[in-house]
PDB file of C-alpha atoms in Angstrom:
ATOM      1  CA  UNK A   1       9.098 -36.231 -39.635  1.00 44.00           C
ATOM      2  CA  UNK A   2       6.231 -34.310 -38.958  1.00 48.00           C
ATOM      3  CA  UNK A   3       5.049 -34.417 -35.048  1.00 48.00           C
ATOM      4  CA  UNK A   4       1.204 -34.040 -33.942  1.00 48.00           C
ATOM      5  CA  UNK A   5       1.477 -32.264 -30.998  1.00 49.00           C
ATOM      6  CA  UNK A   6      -2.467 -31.823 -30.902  1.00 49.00           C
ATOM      7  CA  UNK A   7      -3.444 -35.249 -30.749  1.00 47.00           C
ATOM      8  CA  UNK A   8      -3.703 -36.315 -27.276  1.00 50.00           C
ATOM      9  CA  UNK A   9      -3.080 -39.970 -27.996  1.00 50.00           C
ATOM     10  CA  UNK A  10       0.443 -38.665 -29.381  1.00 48.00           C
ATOM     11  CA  UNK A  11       0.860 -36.993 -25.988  1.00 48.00           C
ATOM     12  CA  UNK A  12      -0.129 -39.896 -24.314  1.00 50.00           C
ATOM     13  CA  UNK A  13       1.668 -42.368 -26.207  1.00 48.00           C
ATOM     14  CA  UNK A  14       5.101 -40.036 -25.350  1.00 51.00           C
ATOM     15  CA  UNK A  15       3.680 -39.980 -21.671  1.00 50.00           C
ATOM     16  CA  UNK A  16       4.702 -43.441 -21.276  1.00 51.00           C
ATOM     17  CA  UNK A  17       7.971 -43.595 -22.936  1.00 54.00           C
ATOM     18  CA  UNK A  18       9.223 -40.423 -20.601  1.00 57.00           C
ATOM     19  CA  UNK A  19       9.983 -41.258 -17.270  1.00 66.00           C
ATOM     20  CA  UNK A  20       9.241 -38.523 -15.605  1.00 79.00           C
ATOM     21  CA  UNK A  21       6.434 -36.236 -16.179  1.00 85.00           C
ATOM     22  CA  UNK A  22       7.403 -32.606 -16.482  1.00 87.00           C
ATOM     23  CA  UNK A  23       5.911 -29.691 -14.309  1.00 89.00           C
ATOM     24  CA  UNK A  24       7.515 -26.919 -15.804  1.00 88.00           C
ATOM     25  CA  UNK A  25       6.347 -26.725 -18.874  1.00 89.00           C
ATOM     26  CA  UNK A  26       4.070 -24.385 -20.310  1.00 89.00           C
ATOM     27  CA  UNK A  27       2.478 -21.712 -17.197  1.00 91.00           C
ATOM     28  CA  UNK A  28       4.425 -23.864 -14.791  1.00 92.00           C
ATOM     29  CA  UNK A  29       7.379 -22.119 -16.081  1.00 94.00           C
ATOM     30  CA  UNK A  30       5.902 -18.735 -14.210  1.00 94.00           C
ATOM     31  CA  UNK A  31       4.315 -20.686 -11.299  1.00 94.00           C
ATOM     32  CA  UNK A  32       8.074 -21.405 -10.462  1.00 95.00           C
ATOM     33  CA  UNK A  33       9.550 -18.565 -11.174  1.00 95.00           C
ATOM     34  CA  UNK A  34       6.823 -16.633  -8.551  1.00 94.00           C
ATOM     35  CA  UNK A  35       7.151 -19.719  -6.354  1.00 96.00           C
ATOM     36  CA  UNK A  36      11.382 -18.818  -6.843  1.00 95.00           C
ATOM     37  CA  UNK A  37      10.772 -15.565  -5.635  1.00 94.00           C
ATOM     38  CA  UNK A  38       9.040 -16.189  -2.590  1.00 94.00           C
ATOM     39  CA  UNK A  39      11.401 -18.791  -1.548  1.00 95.00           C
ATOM     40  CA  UNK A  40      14.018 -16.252  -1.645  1.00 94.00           C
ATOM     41  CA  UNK A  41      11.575 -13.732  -0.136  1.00 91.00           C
ATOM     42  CA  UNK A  42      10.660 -15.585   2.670  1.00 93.00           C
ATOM     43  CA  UNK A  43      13.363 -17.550   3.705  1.00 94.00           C
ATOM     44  CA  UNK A  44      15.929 -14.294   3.797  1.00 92.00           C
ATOM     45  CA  UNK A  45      13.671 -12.278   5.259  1.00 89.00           C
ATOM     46  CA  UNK A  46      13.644 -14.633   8.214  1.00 92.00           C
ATOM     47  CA  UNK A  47      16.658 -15.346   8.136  1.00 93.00           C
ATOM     48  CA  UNK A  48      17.395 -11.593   8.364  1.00 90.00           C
ATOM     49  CA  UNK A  49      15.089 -11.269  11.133  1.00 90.00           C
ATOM     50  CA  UNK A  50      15.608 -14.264  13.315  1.00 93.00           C
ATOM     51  CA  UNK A  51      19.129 -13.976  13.206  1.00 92.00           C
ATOM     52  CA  UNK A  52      19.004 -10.005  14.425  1.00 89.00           C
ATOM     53  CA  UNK A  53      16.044 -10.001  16.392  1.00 86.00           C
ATOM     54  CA  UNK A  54      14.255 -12.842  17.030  1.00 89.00           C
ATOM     55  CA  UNK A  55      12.600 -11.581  20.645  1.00 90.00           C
ATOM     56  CA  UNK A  56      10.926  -8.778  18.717  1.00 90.00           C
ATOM     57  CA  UNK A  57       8.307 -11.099  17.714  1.00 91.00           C
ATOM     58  CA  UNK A  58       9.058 -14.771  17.474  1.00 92.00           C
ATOM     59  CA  UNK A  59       5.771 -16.087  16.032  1.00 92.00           C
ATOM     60  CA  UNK A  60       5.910 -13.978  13.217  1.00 92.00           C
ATOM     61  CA  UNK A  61       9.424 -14.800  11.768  1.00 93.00           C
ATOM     62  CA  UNK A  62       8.956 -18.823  13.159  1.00 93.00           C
ATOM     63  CA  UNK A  63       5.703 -18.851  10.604  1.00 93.00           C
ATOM     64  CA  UNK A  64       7.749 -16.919   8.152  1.00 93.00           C
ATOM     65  CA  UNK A  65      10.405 -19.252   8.176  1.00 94.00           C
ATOM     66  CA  UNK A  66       7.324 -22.083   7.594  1.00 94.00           C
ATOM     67  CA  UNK A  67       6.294 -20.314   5.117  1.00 94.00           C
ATOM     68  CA  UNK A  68       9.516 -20.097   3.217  1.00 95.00           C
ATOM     69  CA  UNK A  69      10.550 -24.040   4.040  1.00 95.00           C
ATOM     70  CA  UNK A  70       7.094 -25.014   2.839  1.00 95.00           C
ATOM     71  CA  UNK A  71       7.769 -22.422  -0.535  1.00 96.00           C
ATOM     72  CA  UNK A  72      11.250 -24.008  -0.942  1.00 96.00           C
ATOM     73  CA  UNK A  73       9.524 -27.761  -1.068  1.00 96.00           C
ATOM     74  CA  UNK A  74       7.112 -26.957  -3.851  1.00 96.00           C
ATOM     75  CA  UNK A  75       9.389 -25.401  -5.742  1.00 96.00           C
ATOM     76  CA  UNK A  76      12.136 -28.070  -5.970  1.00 95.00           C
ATOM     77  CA  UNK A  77       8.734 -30.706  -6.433  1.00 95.00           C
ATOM     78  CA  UNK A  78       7.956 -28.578  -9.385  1.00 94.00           C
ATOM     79  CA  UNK A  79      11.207 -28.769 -11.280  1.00 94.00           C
ATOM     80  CA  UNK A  80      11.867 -32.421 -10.344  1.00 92.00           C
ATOM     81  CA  UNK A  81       8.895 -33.341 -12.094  1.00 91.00           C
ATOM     82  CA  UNK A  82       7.495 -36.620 -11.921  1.00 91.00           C
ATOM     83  CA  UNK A  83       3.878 -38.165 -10.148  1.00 91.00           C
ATOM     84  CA  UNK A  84       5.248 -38.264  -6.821  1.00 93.00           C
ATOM     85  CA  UNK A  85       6.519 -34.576  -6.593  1.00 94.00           C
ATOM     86  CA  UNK A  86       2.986 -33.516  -8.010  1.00 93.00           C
ATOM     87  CA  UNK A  87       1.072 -35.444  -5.324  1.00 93.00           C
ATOM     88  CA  UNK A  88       3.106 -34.038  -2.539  1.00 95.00           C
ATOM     89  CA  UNK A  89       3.134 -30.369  -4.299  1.00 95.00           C
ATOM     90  CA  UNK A  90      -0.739 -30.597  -3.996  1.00 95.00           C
ATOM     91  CA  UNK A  91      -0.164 -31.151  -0.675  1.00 95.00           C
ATOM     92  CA  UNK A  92       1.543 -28.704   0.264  1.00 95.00           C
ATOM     93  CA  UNK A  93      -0.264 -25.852  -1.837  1.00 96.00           C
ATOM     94  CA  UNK A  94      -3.256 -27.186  -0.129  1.00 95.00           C
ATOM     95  CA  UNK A  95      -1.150 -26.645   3.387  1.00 94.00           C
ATOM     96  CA  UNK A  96      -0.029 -23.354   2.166  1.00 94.00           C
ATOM     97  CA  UNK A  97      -3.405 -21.861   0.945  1.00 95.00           C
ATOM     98  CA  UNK A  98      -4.935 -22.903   4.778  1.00 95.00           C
ATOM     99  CA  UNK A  99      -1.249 -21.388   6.130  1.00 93.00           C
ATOM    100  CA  UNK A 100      -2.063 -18.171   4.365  1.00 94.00           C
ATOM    101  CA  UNK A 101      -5.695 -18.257   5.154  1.00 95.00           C
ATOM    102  CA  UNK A 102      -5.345 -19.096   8.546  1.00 94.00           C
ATOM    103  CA  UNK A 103      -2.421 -16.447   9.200  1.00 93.00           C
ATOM    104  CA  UNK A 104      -3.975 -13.941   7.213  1.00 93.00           C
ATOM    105  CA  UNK A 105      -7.246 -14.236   9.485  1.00 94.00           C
ATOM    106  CA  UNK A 106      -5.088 -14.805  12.789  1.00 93.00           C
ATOM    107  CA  UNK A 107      -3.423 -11.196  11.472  1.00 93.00           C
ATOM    108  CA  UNK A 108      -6.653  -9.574  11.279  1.00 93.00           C
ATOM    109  CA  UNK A 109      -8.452 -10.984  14.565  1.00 93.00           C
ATOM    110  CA  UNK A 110      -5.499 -10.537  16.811  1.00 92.00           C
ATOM    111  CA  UNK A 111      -2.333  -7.847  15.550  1.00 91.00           C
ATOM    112  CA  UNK A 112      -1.354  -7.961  19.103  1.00 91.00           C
ATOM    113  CA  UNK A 113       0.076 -11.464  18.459  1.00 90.00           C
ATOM    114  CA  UNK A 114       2.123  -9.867  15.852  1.00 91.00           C
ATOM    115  CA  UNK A 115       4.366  -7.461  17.075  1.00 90.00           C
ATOM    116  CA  UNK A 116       6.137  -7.415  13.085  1.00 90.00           C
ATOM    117  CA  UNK A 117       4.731  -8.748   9.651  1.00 89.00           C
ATOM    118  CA  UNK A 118       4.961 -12.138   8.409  1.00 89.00           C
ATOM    119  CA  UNK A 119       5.275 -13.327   4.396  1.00 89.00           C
ATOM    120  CA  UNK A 120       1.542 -14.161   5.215  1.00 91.00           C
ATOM    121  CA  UNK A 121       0.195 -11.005   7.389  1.00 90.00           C
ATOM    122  CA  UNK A 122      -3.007  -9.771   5.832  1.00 91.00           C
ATOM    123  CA  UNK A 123      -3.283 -12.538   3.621  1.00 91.00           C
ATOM    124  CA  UNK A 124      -0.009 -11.384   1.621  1.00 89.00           C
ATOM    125  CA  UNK A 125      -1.139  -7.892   1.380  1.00 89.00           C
ATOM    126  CA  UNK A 126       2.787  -6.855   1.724  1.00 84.00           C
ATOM    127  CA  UNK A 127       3.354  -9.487  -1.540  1.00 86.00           C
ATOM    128  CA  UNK A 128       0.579  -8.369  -3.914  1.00 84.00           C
ATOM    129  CA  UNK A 129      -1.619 -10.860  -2.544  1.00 89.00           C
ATOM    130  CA  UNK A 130       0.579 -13.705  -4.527  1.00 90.00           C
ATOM    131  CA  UNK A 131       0.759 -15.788  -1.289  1.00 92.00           C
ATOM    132  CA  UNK A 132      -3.150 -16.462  -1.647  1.00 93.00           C
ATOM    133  CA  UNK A 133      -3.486 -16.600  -5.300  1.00 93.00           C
ATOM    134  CA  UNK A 134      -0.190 -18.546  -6.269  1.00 94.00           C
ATOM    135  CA  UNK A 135      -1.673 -21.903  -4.197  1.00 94.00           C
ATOM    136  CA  UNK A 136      -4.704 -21.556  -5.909  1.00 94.00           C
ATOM    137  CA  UNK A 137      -3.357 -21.123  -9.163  1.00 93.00           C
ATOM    138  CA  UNK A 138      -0.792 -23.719  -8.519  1.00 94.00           C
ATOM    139  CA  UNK A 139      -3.517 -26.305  -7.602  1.00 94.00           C
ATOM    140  CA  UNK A 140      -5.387 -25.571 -10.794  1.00 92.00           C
ATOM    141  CA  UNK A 141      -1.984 -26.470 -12.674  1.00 92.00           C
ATOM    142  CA  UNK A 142      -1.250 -29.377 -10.568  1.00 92.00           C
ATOM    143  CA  UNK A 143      -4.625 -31.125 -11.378  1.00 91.00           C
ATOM    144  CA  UNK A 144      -4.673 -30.429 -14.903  1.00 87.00           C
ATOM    145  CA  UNK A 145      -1.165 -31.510 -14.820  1.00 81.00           C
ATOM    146  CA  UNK A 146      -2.409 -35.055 -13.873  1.00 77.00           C
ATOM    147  CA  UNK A 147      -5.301 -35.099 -16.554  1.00 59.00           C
ATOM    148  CA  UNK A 148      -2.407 -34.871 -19.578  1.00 60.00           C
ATOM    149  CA  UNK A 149      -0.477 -37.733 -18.302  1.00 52.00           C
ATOM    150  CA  UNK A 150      -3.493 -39.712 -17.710  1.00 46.00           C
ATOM    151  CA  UNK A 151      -6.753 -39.680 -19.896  1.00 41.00           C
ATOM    152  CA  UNK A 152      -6.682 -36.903 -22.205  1.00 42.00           C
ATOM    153  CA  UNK A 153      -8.630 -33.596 -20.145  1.00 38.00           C
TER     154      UNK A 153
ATOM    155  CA  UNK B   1      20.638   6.217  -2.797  1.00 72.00           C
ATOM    156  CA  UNK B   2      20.022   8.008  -5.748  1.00 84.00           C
ATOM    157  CA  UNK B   3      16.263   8.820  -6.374  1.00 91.00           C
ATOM    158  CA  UNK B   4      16.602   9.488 -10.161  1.00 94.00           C
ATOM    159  CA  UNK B   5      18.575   5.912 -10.851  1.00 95.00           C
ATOM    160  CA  UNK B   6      15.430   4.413  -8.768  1.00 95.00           C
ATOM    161  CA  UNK B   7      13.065   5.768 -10.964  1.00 96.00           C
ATOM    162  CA  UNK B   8      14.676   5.350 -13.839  1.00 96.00           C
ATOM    163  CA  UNK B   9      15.148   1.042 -12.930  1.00 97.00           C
ATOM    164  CA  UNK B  10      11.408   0.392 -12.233  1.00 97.00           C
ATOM    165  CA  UNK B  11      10.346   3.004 -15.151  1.00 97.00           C
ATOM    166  CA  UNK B  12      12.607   0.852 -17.391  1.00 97.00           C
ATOM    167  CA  UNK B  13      11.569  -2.879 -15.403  1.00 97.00           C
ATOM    168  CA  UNK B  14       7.778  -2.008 -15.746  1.00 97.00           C
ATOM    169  CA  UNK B  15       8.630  -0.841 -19.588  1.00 97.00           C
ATOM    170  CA  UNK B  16      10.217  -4.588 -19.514  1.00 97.00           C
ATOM    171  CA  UNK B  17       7.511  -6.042 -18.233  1.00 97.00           C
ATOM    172  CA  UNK B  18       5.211  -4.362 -20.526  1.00 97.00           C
ATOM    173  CA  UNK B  19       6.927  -5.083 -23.571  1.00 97.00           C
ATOM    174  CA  UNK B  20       7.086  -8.800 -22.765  1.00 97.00           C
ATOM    175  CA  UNK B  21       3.410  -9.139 -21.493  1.00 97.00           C
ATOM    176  CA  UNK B  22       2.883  -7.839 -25.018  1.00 97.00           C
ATOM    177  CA  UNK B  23       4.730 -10.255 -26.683  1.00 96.00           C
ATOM    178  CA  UNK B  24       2.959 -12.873 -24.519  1.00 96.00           C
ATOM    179  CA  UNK B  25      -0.646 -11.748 -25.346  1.00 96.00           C
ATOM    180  CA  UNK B  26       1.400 -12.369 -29.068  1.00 96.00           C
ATOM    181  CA  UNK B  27       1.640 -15.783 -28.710  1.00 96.00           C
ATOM    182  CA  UNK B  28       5.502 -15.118 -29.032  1.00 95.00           C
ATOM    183  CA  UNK B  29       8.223 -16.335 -27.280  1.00 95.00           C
ATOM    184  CA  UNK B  30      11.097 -14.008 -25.884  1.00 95.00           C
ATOM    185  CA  UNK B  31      13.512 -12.481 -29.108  1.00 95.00           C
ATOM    186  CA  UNK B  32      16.982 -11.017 -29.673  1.00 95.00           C
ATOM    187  CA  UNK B  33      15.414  -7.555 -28.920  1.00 96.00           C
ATOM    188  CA  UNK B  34      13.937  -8.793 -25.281  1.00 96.00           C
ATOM    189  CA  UNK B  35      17.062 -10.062 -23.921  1.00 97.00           C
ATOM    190  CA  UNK B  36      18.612  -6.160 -25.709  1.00 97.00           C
ATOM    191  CA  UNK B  37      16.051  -4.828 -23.123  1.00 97.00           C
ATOM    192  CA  UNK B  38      16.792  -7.218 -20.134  1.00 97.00           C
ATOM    193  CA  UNK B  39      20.132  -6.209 -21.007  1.00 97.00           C
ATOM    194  CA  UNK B  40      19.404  -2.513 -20.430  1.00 97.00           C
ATOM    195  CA  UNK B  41      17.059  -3.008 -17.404  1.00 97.00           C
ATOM    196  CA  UNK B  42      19.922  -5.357 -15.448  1.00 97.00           C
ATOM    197  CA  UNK B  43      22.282  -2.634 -16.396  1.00 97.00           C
ATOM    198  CA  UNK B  44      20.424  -0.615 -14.428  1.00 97.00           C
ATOM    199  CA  UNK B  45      20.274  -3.021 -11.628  1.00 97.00           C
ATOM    200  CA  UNK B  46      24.074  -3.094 -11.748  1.00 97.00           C
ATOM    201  CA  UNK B  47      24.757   0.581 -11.590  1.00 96.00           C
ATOM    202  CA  UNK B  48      22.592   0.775  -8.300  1.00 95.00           C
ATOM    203  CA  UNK B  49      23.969  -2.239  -6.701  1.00 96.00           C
ATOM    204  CA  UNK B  50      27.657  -0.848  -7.420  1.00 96.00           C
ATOM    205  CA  UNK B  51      26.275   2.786  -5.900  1.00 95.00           C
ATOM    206  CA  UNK B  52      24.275   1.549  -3.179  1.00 94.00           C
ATOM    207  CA  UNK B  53      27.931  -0.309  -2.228  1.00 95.00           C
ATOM    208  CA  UNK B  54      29.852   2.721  -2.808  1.00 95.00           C
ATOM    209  CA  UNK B  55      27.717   4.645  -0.711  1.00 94.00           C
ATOM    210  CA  UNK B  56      27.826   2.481   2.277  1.00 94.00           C
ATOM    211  CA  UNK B  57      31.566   2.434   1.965  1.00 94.00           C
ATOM    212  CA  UNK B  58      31.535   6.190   2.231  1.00 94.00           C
ATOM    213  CA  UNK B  59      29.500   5.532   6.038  1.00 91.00           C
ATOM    214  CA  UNK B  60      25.875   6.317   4.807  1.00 91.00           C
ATOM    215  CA  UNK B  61      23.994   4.212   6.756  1.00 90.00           C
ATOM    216  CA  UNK B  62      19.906   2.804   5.579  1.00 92.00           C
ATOM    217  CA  UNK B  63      17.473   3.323   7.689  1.00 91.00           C
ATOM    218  CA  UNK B  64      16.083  -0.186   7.747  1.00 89.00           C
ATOM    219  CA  UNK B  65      19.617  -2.127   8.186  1.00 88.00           C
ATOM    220  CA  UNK B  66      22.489  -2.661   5.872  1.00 92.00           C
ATOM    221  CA  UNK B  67      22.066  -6.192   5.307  1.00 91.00           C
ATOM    222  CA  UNK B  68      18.641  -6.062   4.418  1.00 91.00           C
ATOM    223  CA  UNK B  69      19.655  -2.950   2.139  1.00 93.00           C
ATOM    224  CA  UNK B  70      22.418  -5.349   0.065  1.00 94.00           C
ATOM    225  CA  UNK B  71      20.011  -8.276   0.322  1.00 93.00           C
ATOM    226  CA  UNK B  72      17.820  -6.364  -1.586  1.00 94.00           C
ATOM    227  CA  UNK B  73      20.422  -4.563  -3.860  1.00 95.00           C
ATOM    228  CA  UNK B  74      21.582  -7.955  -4.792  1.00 96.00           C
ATOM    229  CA  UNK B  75      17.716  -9.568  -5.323  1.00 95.00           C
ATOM    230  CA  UNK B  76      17.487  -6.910  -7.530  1.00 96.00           C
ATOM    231  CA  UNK B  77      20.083  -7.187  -9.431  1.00 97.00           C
ATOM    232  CA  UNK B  78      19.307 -10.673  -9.955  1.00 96.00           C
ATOM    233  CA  UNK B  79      15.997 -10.575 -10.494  1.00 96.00           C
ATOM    234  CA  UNK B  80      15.900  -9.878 -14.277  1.00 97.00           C
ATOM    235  CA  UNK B  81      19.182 -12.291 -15.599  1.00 97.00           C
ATOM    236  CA  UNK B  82      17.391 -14.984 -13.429  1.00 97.00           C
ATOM    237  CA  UNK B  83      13.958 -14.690 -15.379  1.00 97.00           C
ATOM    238  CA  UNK B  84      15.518 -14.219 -18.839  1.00 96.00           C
ATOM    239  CA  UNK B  85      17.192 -17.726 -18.407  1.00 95.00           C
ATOM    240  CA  UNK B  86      14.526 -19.409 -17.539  1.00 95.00           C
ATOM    241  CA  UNK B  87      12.397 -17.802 -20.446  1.00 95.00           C
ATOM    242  CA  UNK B  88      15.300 -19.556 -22.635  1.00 94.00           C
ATOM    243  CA  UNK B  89      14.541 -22.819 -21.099  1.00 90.00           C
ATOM    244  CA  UNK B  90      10.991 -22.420 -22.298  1.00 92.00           C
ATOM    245  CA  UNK B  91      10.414 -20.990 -25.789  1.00 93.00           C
ATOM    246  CA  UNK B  92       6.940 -19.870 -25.971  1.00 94.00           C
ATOM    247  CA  UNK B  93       4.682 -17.576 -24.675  1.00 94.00           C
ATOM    248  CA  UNK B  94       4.997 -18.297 -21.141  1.00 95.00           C
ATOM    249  CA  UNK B  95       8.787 -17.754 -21.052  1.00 95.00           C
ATOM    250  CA  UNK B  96       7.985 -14.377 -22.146  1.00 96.00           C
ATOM    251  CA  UNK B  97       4.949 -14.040 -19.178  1.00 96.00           C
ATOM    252  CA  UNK B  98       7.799 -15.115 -17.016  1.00 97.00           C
ATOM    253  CA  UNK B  99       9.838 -12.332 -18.197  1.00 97.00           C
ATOM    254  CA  UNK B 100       7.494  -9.762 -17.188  1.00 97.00           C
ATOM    255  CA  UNK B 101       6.738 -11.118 -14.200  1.00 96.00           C
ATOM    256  CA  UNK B 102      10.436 -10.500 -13.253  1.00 97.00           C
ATOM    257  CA  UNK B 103       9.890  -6.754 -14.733  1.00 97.00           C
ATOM    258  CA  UNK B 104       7.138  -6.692 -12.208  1.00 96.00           C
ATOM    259  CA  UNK B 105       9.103  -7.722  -9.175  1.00 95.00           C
ATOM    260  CA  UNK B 106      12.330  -5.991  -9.637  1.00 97.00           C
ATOM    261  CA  UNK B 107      10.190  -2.367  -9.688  1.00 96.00           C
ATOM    262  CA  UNK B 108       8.291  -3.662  -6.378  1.00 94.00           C
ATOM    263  CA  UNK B 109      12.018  -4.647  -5.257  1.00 94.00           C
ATOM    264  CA  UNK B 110      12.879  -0.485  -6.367  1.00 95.00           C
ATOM    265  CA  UNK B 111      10.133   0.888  -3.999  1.00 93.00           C
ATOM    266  CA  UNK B 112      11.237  -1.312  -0.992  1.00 92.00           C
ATOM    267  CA  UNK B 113      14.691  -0.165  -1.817  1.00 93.00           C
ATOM    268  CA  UNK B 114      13.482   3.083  -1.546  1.00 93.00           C
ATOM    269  CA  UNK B 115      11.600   2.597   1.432  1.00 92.00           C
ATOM    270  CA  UNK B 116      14.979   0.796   3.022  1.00 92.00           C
ATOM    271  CA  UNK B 117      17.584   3.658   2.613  1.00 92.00           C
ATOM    272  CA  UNK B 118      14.921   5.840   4.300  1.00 87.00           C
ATOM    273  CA  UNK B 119      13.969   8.152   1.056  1.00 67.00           C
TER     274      UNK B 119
END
């Protein structure tokens, strides 16, 4: 039997026989595989760092520990799957690209407040910058996501 | 640490990396031959992790901290297996993109090891 994967009423069609639409498919295979990484970036860093010397500078590793909490929610949303876990991953990237905004602007305007580097310092200078361009990229997936289980994009 | 083995495992992880952001631009998913080269390239991972371990048994210390030393010996080694699964879970092109992304970060992961031990 010959499948037409091309024709978005086919898609469609499938759409509503699966129960739960899937993120990580397609690009949103690397989107959680970089969002993997920083999980494990940020939240062992902090761990590392609270745990050994949190007096050093407690704001940094408290928003590093955010950052990594926040990392670890989109990433299990995206491999769940489904319309709820895309809504609330939207969220989130939305909170983390104002996160990493806002820190990376806090860094700049005052690096007295940050007596050691967080995950977002610099706007994720210390990461290749993914910390800024992974929630906008992720957005752009999300969205489109929600166009191919609704009307065809 | 050696310097040499360093080089070598992001030399070899940005060869990875390449290879499979090739075969991405392709249109191709990852082959027999990839996983060869992830293979080689966690091989390498391996033989650092076990060094890095023997060397703190003999009472060389990293200048940044053990733990974050093995955190990162052990991220490293992971790094590679953990993309190369994945790309199996997802047979076309972006498995592969995946792939090199994970070439990417284990060299980045090299140059903080570096920077760790104090090199």
């Amino acid at each position: 039997m010959t499948v037409t994967d091309d024709e978005p009423r086919a898609g469609q069609a499938r759409q509503q026989q699966q129960p739960r639409q899937k993120l990580i498919t397609g690009p949103g295979i690397l989107l959680v595989w970089l969002y993997g990484v920083m999980v494990v970036g940020a939240v062992s860093r902090s761990a590392v760092q609270i745990s050994t010397d949190f007096g050093k500078a407690p704001l940094a590793y408290t928003l590093s520990a955010i950052a990594g909490v926040v990392y670890g929610f989109i990433t299990y949303s995206l491999v769940r799957g489904g319309e709820t876990a895309r809504k609330a991953a939207l969220v989130c990237c939305a909170a983390e690209l104002v996160g990493v905004l806002g820190v990376g602007a806090w860094t700049l305007a005052e690096p007295s407040a940050f007596p050691d580097a967080t995950v977002w310092s610099d706007f994720g200078m210390g990461y290749l910058f993914i910390p800024v361009l992974l929630p906008v990229t992720a957005v752009f997936w999300l969205r489109r996501a929600r166009g191919q289980s609704g009307e065809p994009a | 640490m050696l310097v040499a083995l360093t080089v070598a495992t992001s030399v070899a992880a940005l060869a990875l990396a390449a290879w499979c952001g090739f075969a991405a631009y392709r249109d191709q998913p990852t082959k027999d031959w990839h996983f060869i080269g992830m293979g080689v390239v966690t091989l390498l991972a391996l033989v650092q992790l076990i060094v890095g371990v023997v060397q703190l048994a003999r009472g060389e210390d990293p200048e940044q901290g053990t733990t974050i030393f093995v955190a990162y010996l052990i991220g490293s080694f992971a790094c590679v297996p953990a993309a190369g699964f994945m790309s199996l879970g997802e047979r076309t092109r972006w498995g592969s993109l995946t792939v090199a992304a994970g070439g990417v970060v284990l060299a980045v992961l090299e140059v903080r090891l570096y920077d760790i031990w104090g090199g």
